[in-house]
Short mmCIF file of C-alpha atoms in Angstrom, two decimals:
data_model
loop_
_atom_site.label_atom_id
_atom_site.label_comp_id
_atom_site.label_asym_id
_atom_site.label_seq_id
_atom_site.Cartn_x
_atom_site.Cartn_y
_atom_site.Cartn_z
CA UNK B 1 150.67 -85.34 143.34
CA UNK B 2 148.44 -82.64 144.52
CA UNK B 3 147.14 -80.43 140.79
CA UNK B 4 146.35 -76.46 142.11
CA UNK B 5 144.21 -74.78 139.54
CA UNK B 6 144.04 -71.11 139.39
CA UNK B 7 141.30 -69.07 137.66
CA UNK B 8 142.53 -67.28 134.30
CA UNK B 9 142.26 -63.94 134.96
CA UNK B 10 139.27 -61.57 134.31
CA UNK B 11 136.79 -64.83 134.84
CA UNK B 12 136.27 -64.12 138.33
CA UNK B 13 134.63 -60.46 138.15
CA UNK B 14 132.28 -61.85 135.31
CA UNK B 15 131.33 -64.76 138.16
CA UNK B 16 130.93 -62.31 140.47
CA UNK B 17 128.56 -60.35 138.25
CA UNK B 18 126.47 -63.18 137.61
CA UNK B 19 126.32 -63.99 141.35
CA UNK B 20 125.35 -60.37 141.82
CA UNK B 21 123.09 -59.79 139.36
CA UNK B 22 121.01 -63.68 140.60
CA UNK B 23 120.78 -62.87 144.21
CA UNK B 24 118.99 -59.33 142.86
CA UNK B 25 116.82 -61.31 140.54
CA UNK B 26 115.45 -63.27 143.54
CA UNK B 27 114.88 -60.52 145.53
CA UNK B 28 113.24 -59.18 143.47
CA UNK B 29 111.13 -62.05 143.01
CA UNK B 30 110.90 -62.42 146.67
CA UNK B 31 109.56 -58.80 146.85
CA UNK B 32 107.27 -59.81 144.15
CA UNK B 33 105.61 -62.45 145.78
CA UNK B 34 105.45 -60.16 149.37
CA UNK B 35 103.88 -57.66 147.64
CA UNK B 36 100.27 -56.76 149.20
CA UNK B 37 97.03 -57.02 147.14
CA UNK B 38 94.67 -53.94 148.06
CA UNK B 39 91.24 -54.40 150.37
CA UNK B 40 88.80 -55.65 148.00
CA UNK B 41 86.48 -53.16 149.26
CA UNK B 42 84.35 -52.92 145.92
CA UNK B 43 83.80 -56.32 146.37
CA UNK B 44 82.81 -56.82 149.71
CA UNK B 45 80.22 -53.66 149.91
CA UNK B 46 78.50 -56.12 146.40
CA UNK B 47 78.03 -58.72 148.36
CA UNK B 48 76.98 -56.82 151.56
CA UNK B 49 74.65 -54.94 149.24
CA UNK B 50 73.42 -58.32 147.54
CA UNK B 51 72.72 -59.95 151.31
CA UNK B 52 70.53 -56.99 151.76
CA UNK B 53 68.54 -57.40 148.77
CA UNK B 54 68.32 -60.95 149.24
CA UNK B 55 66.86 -60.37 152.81
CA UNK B 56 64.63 -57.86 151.14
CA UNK B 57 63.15 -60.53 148.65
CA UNK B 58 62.33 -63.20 151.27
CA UNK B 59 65.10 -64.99 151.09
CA UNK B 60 65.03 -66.18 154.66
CA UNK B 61 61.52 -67.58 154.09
CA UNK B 62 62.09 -69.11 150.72
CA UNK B 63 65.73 -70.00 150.97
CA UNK B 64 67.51 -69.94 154.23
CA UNK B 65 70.35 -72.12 153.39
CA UNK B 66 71.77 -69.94 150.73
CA UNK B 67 71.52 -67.21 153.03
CA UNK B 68 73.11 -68.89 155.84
CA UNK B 69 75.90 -69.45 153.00
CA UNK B 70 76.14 -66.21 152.39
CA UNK B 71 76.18 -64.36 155.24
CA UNK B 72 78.67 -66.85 156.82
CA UNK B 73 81.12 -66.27 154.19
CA UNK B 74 80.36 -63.03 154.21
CA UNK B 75 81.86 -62.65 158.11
CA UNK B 76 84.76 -64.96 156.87
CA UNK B 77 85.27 -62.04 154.70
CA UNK B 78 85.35 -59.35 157.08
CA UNK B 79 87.24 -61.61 159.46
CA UNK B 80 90.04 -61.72 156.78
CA UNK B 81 89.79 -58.57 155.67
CA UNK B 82 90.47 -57.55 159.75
CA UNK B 83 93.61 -59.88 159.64
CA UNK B 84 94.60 -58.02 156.24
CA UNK B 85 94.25 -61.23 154.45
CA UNK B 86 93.31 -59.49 151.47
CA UNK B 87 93.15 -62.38 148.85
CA UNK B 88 91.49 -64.40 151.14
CA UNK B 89 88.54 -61.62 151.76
CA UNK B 90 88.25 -61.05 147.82
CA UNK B 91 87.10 -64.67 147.18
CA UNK B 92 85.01 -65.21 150.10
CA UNK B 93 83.38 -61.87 149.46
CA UNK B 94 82.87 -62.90 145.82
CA UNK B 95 81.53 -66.25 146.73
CA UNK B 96 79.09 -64.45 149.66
CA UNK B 97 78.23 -62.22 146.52
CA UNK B 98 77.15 -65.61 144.71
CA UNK B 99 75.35 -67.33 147.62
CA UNK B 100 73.19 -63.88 148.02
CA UNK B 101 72.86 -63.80 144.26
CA UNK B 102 71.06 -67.24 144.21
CA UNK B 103 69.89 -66.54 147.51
CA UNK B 104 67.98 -63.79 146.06
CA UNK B 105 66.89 -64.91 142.77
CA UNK B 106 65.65 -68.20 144.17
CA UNK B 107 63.08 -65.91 147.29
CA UNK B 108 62.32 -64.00 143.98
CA UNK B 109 60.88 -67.37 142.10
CA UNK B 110 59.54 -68.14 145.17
CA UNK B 111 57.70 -65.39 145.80
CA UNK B 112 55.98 -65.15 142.26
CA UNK B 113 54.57 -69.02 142.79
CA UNK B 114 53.52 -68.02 145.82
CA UNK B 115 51.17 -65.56 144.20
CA UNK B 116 50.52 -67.51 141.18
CA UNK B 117 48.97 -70.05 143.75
CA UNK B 118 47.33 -67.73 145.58
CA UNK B 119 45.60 -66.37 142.22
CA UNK B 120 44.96 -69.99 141.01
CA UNK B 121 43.29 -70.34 144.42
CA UNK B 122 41.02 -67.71 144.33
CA UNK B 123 40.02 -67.70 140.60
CA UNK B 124 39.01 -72.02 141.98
CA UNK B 125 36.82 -69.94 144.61
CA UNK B 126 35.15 -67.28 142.37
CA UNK B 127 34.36 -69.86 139.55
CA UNK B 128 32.26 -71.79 142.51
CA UNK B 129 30.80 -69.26 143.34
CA UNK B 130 29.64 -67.94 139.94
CA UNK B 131 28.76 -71.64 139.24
CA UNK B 132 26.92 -72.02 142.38
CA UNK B 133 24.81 -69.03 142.20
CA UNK B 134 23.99 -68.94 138.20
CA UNK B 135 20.72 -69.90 137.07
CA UNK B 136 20.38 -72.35 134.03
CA UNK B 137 19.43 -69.77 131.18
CA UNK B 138 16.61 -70.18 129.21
CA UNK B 139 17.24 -71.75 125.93
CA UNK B 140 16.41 -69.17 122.90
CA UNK B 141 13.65 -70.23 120.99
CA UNK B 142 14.66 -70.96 117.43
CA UNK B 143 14.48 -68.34 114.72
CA UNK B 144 11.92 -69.19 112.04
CA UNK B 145 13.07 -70.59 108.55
CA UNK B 146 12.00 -67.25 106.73
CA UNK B 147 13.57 -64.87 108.89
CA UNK B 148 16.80 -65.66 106.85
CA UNK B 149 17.65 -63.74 103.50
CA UNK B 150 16.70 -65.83 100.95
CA UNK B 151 20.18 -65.54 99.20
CA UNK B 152 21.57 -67.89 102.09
CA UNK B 153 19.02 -70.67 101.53
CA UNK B 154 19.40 -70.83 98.14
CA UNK B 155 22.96 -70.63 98.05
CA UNK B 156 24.89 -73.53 96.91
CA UNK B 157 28.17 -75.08 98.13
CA UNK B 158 31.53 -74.77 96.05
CA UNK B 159 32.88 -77.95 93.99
CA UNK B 160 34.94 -80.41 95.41
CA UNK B 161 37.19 -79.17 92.36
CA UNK B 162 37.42 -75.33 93.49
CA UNK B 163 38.24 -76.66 97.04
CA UNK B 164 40.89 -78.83 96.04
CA UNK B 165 42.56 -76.28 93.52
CA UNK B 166 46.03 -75.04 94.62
CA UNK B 167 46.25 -71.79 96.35
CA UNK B 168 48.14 -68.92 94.06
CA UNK B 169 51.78 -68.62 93.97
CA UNK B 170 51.73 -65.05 95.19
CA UNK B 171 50.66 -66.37 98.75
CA UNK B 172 47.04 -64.07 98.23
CA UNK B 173 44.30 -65.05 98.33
CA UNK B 174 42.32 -67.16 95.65
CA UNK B 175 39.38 -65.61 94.53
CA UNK B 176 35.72 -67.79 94.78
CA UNK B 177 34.13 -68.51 91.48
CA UNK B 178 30.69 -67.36 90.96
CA UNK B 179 27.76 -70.21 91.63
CA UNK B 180 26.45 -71.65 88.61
CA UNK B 181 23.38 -69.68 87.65
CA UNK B 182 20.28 -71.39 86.20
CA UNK B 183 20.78 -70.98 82.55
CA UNK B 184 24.30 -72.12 83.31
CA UNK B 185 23.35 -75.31 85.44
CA UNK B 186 20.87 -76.24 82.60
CA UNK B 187 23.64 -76.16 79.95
CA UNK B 188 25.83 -78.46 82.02
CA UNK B 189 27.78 -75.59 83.09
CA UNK B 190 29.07 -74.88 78.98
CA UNK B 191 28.17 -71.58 76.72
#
């Protein structure tokens, strides 16, 4: 026994719909994914203008490598960007842009220890030469005893107790007390 179905009515226009409105929905998602990404122009005239300044900073005598990094990513670049590959340019521009960056910075460092050495080097020279060509001084003949105020002589060191005594909360300074004075020193310091 052989069953036919049939559709109720009205179902098929609602499948059809669906059907419809699905294959738009992909094409429109196929569209989507076709759709073209602009030149990354921006970022390729960075990095072109970061290879430069690299260059300019010595980077092929103090770092070569990065700069061979660079600039061959950087013609991978353009190469893409000629093919209209323009995702593909964007991130090798942006990693040429990196390889310069570090290309740059690293000439840079390079650069300033090559001066510090050549400093170093001739402050070593100078200080030969100075020591080389000075004469031993004559030593100064020592001042006589009484050329010094009497006040300093006689003056007489602070206690072991006003050394010792905590400085002020205030974070000033604490004032000195007065040396004992004769009268004082032959009263055992009392009045």
């Amino acid at each position: 026994m052989v069953h036919i179905f049939s559709r109720p009515p009205g179902r098929s226009k609602r499948i059809g719909r669906a059907a419809g409105g699905l294959t738009l929905g992909v094409l429109m998602l196929a569209l989507a994914g076709c759709a073209t990404v602009p030149p990354p122009d921006a970022s390729m005239n960075q990095a072109q203008a970061l290879l430069q300044s690299a260059r300019d900073a010595g980077a092929a005598d103090y770092d070569p490598v990065d700069l061979g990094f660079a600039q061959a990513k950087f013609q991978q670049a353009q190469t893409a960007m000629a093919a209209r590959k323009y995702a593909d340019a964007a991130s090798l521009a942006e990693e040429a842009r990196a390889d310069a960056e570090l290309a740059r910075t690293r000439a840079q460092l390079g650069s300033a220890r090559a001066q510090i050495q050549a400093k170093v080097e001739e402050n070593t020279r100078l200080r030969e030469q100075t020591e080389a060509h000075a004469q031993p001084a004559p030593a100064p003949a020592p001042a006589p005893a009484s050329s010094a105020p009497d006040t300093l002589q006689d003056m007489p060191a602070p206690s072991a107790s006003v050394l010792s005594a905590p400085l002020p909360q205030d974070g000033g300074f604490q004032p000195v007390p007065a040396p004992a004075t004769s009268t004082q020193a032959n009263d055992g310091g009392q009045r």
